[in-house]
GROMACS .gro file of C-alpha atoms in nm:
model
   96
    1MET     CA    1  10.177  10.623   9.976
    2PRO     CA    2  10.431  10.384  10.136
    3ALA     CA    3  10.273  10.059  10.252
    4CYS     CA    4  10.369   9.732  10.413
    5THR     CA    5  10.162   9.416  10.392
    6TRP     CA    6  10.218   9.101  10.592
    7GLU     CA    7  10.033   8.803  10.445
    8ASN     CA    8   9.991   8.441  10.544
    9ARG     CA    9  10.018   8.273  10.203
   10GLU     CA   10   9.835   7.964  10.324
   11THR     CA   11   9.524   8.144  10.454
   12TYR     CA   12   9.544   8.477  10.266
   13GLU     CA   13   9.501   8.657  10.597
   14SER     CA   14   9.689   8.984  10.606
   15VAL     CA   15   9.769   9.308  10.783
   16THR     CA   16   9.840   9.622  10.582
   17LEU     CA   17   9.977   9.955  10.704
   18GLU     CA   18   9.986  10.261  10.479
   19ILE     CA   19  10.176  10.570  10.595
   20GLY     CA   20  10.047  10.898  10.450
   21ASN     CA   21  10.242  11.199  10.332
   22PRO     CA   22  10.353  11.463  10.583
   23GLY     CA   23  10.094  11.734  10.644
   24THR     CA   24   9.793  11.521  10.547
   25ALA     CA   25   9.651  11.519  10.904
   26VAL     CA   26   9.728  11.864  11.039
   27ASN     CA   27   9.701  11.895  11.419
   28GLY     CA   28   9.611  11.526  11.446
   29THR     CA   29   9.290  11.566  11.245
   30LEU     CA   30   9.193  11.364  10.938
   31PRO     CA   31   9.102  11.579  10.638
   32PRO     CA   32   8.736  11.607  10.534
   33PRO     CA   33   8.623  11.445  10.208
   34GLU     CA   34   8.709  11.629   9.889
   35PRO     CA   35   8.440  11.881   9.784
   36GLY     CA   36   8.171  11.713   9.578
   37PHE     CA   37   8.250  11.364   9.711
   38PRO     CA   38   8.035  11.181   9.968
   39ASP     CA   39   8.145  11.133  10.327
   40VAL     CA   40   8.368  10.826  10.355
   41GLY     CA   41   8.351  10.603  10.658
   42THR     CA   42   8.216  10.656  11.006
   43PRO     CA   43   8.383  10.825  11.302
   44GLY     CA   44   8.586  10.606  11.535
   45PRO     CA   45   8.772  10.663  11.861
   46ASP     CA   46   9.064  10.906  11.900
   47GLY     CA   47   9.002  11.082  11.566
   48MET     CA   48   9.000  10.755  11.370
   49ARG     CA   49   8.763  10.681  11.081
   50PHE     CA   50   8.620  10.333  11.005
   51LEU     CA   51   8.635  10.268  10.630
   52GLY     CA   52   8.510   9.907  10.637
   53SER     CA   53   8.536   9.593  10.844
   54GLY     CA   54   8.887   9.596  10.993
   55ILE     CA   55   8.993   9.905  10.794
   56ILE     CA   56   9.074  10.226  10.982
   57GLU     CA   57   9.209  10.561  10.872
   58PHE     CA   58   9.391  10.740  11.152
   59PRO     CA   59   9.593  11.056  11.214
   60ALA     CA   60   9.945  11.013  11.350
   61GLY     CA   61  10.273  11.196  11.295
   62GLY     CA   62  10.091  11.474  11.106
   63ARG     CA   63   9.985  11.215  10.848
   64SER     CA   64   9.665  11.042  10.740
   65ASN     CA   65   9.740  10.668  10.765
   66THR     CA   66   9.547  10.345  10.713
   67VAL     CA   67   9.549  10.002  10.876
   68GLN     CA   68   9.365   9.695  10.745
   69VAL     CA   69   9.337   9.370  10.940
   70ALA     CA   70   9.203   9.091  10.717
   71VAL     CA   71   9.171   8.780  10.931
   72LEU     CA   72   8.913   8.515  10.840
   73ASN     CA   73   8.782   8.460  11.194
   74LEU     CA   74   8.759   8.834  11.268
   75LEU     CA   75   8.458   9.011  11.123
   76GLY     CA   76   8.272   9.331  11.203
   77GLU     CA   77   8.340   9.464  11.552
   78ALA     CA   78   8.612   9.204  11.623
   79ALA     CA   79   8.803   9.310  11.309
   80ASP     CA   80   8.756   9.677  11.398
   81ASN     CA   81   8.886   9.616  11.751
   82ALA     CA   82   9.194   9.435  11.616
   83ALA     CA   83   9.261   9.729  11.382
   84ILE     CA   84   9.215   9.980  11.667
   85ASP     CA   85   9.463   9.785  11.880
   86LEU     CA   86   9.717   9.793  11.597
   87VAL     CA   87   9.663  10.166  11.539
   88ARG     CA   88   9.724  10.236  11.907
   89LYS     CA   89  10.055  10.047  11.888
   90VAL     CA   90  10.175  10.191  11.555
   91GLY     CA   91  10.047  10.550  11.574
   92PRO     CA   92  10.277  10.670  11.853
   93GLN     CA   93  10.579  10.532  11.663
   94LEU     CA   94  10.528  10.761  11.359
   95PRO     CA   95  10.762  11.061  11.366
   96GLN     CA   96  10.626  11.412  11.315
   0.00000   0.00000   0.00000
């Protein structure tokens, strides 16, 4: 899966964006977990799925994508909100 990471080498804070393969989020819906595996994450807004603090899986461009915001002073809900903001900026830019 193609990914880009931007990292501050002094603080180790980073932002990572992974773009999924075409057809991995058909009709803007994330796929369910593989049979036999437990449910991963919790539902988020707009079809997103929270995978951990500041980590969100989201459907866009017919793909299942992931954003991670790792900033030292952002934890829990603040990190999730930063990731949601980034998803809402990046998602519409992904071509179908």
